[in-house]
Amino acid sequence: MSAVELDFDSCYRAVTARDARFDGRFYTAVTSTHIYCRPICPARTPASRNVRFYRHAAAAEAAGFRPCKRCRPELSPGDPGWNHRGDLIGRALRLIDEGVADDGGIPRLAGRLHITERHLHRLFTAEIGVGPLAVARTKRLLLAKQLLTETALSITDVAFASGFGSVRQFNATMKETYGFTPGELRATAGRAGGTVADGSLTLRLHRREPYDSVTLLRFLRSRAIPGLEEVGETTYRRAVPGGTIALTPVPGHVRLEVNLDDTRHLARVVARCRRLLDLDADPDSIAVAFGETSLAPLVAARPGLRVPGAWDGFEVAVRAVVGQQISVAGARTILGRITARAGRPTGGEGLSHLFPTAGELLEADLDGLGLTGRRVTTLRALARGVADGDIDLDGAQEPSHTVTRLLEVPGIGPWTASYIALRALRDPDAWPEGDLGLRRVMACLGIPDDHIERWRPWRAYAALHLWSSE
């Protein structure tokens, strides 16, 4: 749905009711104040004659509106429509979140998508109302605004952490777009976060309610790779390039604690954390879709269930291959050995290694780790495909194309490819075909196989409800 397709009356009713279901789906711009807000803004509802609606914050900023300091658009959960789309726009937005445009500009973004810059600009303008450069700039500005408000990072560190090339560019862009400098914003903002004792910084990652963090953390805990991850009752921790992260769901948001050697990677960290915990999902829409199906009792038992995502697509692909036809505990043990053998040491205790990249796995000796010769062959073929760029597990390829390429790898069948699509490619309709656990639960609940088609386009969530009920 593009900006021009927003229904004015429906949007205005949502704003009047401060309906949280629409938070992140559109933005309200007020012509009398030149401010744009979230639909849940507590300020007095403006007169309809003074209101404009925009599908994306970048479109509102391009039209000359500044973000509201009261409702803070930078805290909006992501639009689930963009998050679950596998088309060019959806994939481009995910790559922008990953910082691809910050690192290599629009030419690199277009190159990752295998299209021309002109075609990419045309698609963005038609769908969102502005080009990809404006969207990337707005992402940088909103992250910078959050960092200035919630942390004690210096303005110089904020500039680089949010993707700007220099402090001068940061100051000029914020002054031109928002009408105030970073220093002026910090002087008037009350910091809600800041730094903690070990020098890390803390940010709030907002989500839609309800949010079933208990089931999500239980899923991650049972699969936590020794030396890479630690998952307690309330917190997920892992080693990441240059440091560590800790994610703790609390009422209203997830608290992210980051300790990085180089804060220039912060935007990528935030984007990957949101995907790992499925923070941009719309649980109400999913529940409504299942409301008249055989899954209704399971959905009622676990409102807000999320699909665990991936920190890294290649990591999930290796997990899926190693986990073929063995227990979750057995796969976890072998994955810990692979990480210790092939991953880079962090120098820390507990979280001692990073998961190996495709290149590192190709060079590693995988003998004596408990892998069969067939599994080793599959892992090497997978790593070769990713290292050579034939298989893209980070969102640049169309999901069905990626699945097709995965199925060409010896030893990867429909179940493995679907599991990778479910967690790494964020395909909301991925269904692990032939999964014995799903078949067992469906048989126990008396759900016939032909009901699987009725769960489209949310079959990934159906799979998680069934797995969780087991």
mmCIF file of C-alpha atoms in Angstrom, residues 19 24-25 31 37 41 150 176 179 261 263 268 274 281 302 337 358 363 378 392 403 424 441 444 464:
data_model
loop_
_atom_site.group_PDB
_atom_site.id
_atom_site.type_symbol
_atom_site.label_atom_id
_atom_site.label_comp_id
_atom_site.label_asym_id
_atom_site.label_seq_id
_atom_site.Cartn_x
_atom_site.Cartn_y
_atom_site.Cartn_z
ATOM 1 C CA ASP A 19 -5.395 3.316 18.496
ATOM 2 C CA GLY A 24 4.113 2.543 12.949
ATOM 3 C CA ARG A 25 1.673 2.013 10.071
ATOM 4 C CA THR A 31 0.113 21.725 8.938
ATOM 5 C CA CYS A 37 3.345 12.376 15.134
ATOM 6 C CA CYS A 41 0.393 10.873 20.351
ATOM 7 C CA GLU A 150 18.310 8.117 25.831
ATOM 8 C CA GLU A 176 18.153 21.672 8.158
ATOM 9 C CA GLY A 179 15.237 23.048 12.919
ATOM 10 C CA ASP A 261 34.219 -1.477 20.486
ATOM 11 C CA THR A 263 29.495 2.174 17.813
ATOM 12 C CA ARG A 268 22.929 -2.858 12.301
ATOM 13 C CA ARG A 274 14.413 -6.347 16.220
ATOM 14 C CA ALA A 281 4.974 -8.244 14.069
ATOM 15 C CA ARG A 302 -0.496 -17.867 23.873
ATOM 16 C CA ARG A 337 31.906 -27.552 18.948
ATOM 17 C CA ALA A 358 30.891 -18.778 5.632
ATOM 18 C CA GLU A 363 38.642 -23.156 5.994
ATOM 19 C CA THR A 378 26.378 -30.171 2.933
ATOM 20 C CA ASP A 392 22.025 -14.487 0.047
ATOM 21 C CA VAL A 403 14.795 -21.224 -1.222
ATOM 22 C CA ALA A 424 16.379 -16.185 8.506
ATOM 23 C CA VAL A 441 0.789 -32.272 17.440
ATOM 24 C CA CYS A 444 -3.082 -35.209 18.781
ATOM 25 C CA LEU A 464 5.261 -21.859 16.243
#
